XYZ file of C-alpha atoms in Angstrom:
225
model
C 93.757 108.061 21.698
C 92.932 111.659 23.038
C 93.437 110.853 26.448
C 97.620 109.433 25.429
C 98.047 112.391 23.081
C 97.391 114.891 26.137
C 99.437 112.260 28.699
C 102.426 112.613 26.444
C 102.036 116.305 25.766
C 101.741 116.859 30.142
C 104.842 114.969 29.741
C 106.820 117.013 27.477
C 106.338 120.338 29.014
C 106.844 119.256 32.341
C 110.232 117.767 31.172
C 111.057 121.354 29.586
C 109.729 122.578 32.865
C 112.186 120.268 34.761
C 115.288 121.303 32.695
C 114.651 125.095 33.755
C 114.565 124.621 37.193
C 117.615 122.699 38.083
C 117.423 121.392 41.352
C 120.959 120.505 43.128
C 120.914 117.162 45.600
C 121.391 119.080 48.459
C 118.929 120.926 48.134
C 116.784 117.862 48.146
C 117.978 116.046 50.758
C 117.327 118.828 53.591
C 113.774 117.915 52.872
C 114.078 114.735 53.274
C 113.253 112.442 56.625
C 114.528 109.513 57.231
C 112.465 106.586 59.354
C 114.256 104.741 61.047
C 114.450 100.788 60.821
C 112.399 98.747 63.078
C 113.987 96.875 65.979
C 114.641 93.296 65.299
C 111.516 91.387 67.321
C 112.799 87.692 68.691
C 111.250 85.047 66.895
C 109.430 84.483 70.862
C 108.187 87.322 71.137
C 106.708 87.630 68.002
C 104.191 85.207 69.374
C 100.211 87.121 70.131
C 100.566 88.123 74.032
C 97.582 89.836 75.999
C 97.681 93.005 75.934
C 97.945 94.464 79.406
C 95.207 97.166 80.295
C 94.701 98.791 83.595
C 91.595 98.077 85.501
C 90.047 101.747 84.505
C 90.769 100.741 80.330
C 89.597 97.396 80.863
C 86.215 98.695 82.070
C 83.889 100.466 79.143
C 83.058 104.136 80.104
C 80.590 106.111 78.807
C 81.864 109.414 77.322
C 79.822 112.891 77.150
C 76.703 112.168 74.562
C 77.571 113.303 70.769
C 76.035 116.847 70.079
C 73.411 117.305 68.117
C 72.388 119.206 65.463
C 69.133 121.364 67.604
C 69.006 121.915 70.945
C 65.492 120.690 70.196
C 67.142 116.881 69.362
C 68.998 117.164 72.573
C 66.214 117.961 74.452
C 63.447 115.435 73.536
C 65.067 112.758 71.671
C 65.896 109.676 74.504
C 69.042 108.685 75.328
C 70.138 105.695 72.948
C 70.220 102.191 74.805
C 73.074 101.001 72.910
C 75.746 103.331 74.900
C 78.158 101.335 77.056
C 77.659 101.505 81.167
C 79.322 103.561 83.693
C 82.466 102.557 85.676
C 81.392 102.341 88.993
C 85.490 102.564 90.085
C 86.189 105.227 87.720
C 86.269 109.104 88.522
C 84.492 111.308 86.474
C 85.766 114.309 85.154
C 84.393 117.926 86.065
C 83.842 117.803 81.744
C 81.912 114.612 82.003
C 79.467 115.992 85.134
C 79.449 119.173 83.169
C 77.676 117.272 80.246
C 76.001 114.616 82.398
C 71.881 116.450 81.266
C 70.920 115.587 77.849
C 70.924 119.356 76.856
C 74.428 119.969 78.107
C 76.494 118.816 74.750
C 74.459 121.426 73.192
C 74.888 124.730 74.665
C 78.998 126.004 75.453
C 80.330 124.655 78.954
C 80.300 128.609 80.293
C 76.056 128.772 79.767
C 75.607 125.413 82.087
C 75.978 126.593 85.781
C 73.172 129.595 84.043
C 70.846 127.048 82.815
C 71.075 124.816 86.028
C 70.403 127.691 88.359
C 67.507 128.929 86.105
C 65.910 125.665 86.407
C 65.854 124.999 90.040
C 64.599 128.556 90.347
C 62.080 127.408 87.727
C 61.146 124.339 90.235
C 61.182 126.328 92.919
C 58.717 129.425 91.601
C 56.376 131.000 94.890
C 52.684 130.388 94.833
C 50.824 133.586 93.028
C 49.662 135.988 95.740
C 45.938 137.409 95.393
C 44.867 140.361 93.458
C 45.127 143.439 95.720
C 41.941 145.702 96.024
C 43.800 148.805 94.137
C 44.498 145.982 91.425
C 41.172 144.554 91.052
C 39.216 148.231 91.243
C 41.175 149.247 88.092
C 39.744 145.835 86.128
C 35.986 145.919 84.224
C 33.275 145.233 86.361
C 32.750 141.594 84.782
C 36.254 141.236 84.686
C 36.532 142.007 88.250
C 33.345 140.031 89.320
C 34.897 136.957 87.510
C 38.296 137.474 89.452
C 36.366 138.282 92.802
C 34.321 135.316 92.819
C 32.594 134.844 96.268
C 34.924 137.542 98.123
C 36.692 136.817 100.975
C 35.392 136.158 104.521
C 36.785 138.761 106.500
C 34.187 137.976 109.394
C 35.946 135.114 111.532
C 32.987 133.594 112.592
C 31.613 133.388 108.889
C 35.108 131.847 108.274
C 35.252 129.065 110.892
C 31.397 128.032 110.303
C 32.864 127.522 106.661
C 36.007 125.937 107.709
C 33.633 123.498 109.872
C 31.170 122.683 106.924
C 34.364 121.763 104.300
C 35.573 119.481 106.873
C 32.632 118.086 108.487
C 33.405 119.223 111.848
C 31.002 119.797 114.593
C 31.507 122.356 117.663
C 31.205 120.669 120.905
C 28.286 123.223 121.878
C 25.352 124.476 119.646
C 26.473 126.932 116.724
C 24.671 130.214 118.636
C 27.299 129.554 121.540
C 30.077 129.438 119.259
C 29.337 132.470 117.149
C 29.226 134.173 120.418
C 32.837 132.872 121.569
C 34.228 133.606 118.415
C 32.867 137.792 118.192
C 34.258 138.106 121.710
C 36.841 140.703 122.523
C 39.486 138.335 123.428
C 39.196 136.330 120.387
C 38.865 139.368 118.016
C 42.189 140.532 119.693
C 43.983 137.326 119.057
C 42.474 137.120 115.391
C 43.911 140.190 114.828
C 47.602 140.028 116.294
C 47.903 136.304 114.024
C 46.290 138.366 111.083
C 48.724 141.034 111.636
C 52.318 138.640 112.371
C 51.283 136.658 108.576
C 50.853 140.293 106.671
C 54.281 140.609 107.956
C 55.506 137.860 107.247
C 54.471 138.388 103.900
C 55.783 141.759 103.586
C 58.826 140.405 104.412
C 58.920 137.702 101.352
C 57.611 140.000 98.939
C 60.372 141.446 97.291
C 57.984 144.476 95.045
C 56.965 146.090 98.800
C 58.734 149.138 99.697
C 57.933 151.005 103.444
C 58.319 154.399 101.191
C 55.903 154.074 98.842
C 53.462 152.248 101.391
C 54.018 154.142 104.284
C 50.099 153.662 106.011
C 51.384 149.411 106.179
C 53.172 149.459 108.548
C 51.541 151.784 110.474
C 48.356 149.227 110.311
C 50.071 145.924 110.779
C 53.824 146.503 112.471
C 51.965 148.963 115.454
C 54.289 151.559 114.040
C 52.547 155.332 115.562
């Protein structure tokens, strides 16, 4: 009973409503659109036909994966199995190779090329280099023993007879003839012009050495007076 007492009470006021607002038809029928009436179809071709698709429609492609709500999701969740398989015919879009990685839909198109350059320089990170002296002399003593371990060989004799033993090698003459070989002039000259091309060659790659703050390198491995 409430709910008709308020219905007809609505209806009164919008009827008192109406009758102070009068509305002339023209000004109605400017809003108005009118559809127009569908084209008669023959009774023929009214009939079900196939629908004609081109080969690229009639092929299922799989579109750029949904985003989700974390990168995290994008990241580690798999890919679903249930999404449809790839036209082999069809082009793909520069959007669609854009968002071809996982993590793609979930980062903006402009951070992509960013992320894809930061991982292959990621992949292709340069071995460590050893501690320098100056680096380890400023460490604790354990610290620096630990880091140290055995020390390097600098002898080259020590350092082939080492070599040998790792592999299992054996010198074609006895061990006292081949120590002597190897502390020969000749030998200690070559050791030390290959020793001196691969600190260059270092110097070269390493990107934190400057000749001005260093100036006694070169002057000990580029023969620089």
């Amino acid at each position: 009973m409430l709910v008709s007492w308020v219905t007809s009470v609505l209806s009164l006021r919008l009827q008192v409503l109406l009758g102070q607002m009068p509305v002339t038809e023209a000004e109605v029928q400017r809003h108005v659109r009118r559809i127009r009436d569908p084209p008669a179809v023959p009774e023929a071709a009214s009939q079900e036909q196939p629908m004609e698709t081109s080969p690229a429609d009639a092929q299922p492609c799989a579109s750029s994966p949904a985003p989700a709500t974390t990168v995290e999701e994008v990241l580690f969740l798999p890919p679903q199995s249930s999404a449809p398989a790839l036209c082999p015919d069809s082009e793909v879009a520069p959007s669609e190779e854009a968002g071809s990685e996982p993590w793609a839909a979930a980062v903006p198109p402009e951070w992509v090329p960013v992320i894809r350059q930061d991982i292959q320089s990621q992949r292709k990170m340069k071995q460590q280099p050893p501690l320098s002296d100056a680096y380890l002399s400023g460490m604790p003593a354990k610290r620096r023993k630990t880091m140290q371990g055995e020390g390097p060989h600098l002898s080259l004799s020590e350092a082939v007879n080492r070599a040998m033993r790792y592999t299992g090698a054996k010198p074609e003459t006895s061990a006292e003839s081949l120590r002597r070989e190897l502390d020969s002039s000749e030998v200690q000259v070559r050791y030390r012009d290959q020793l001196c091309q691969d600190i260059q060659k270092i110097l070269q790659d390493n990107e934190s050495y400057s000749p001005q703050r260093f100036p006694n390198t070169p002057r000990a491995f580029q023969g620089d007076p």
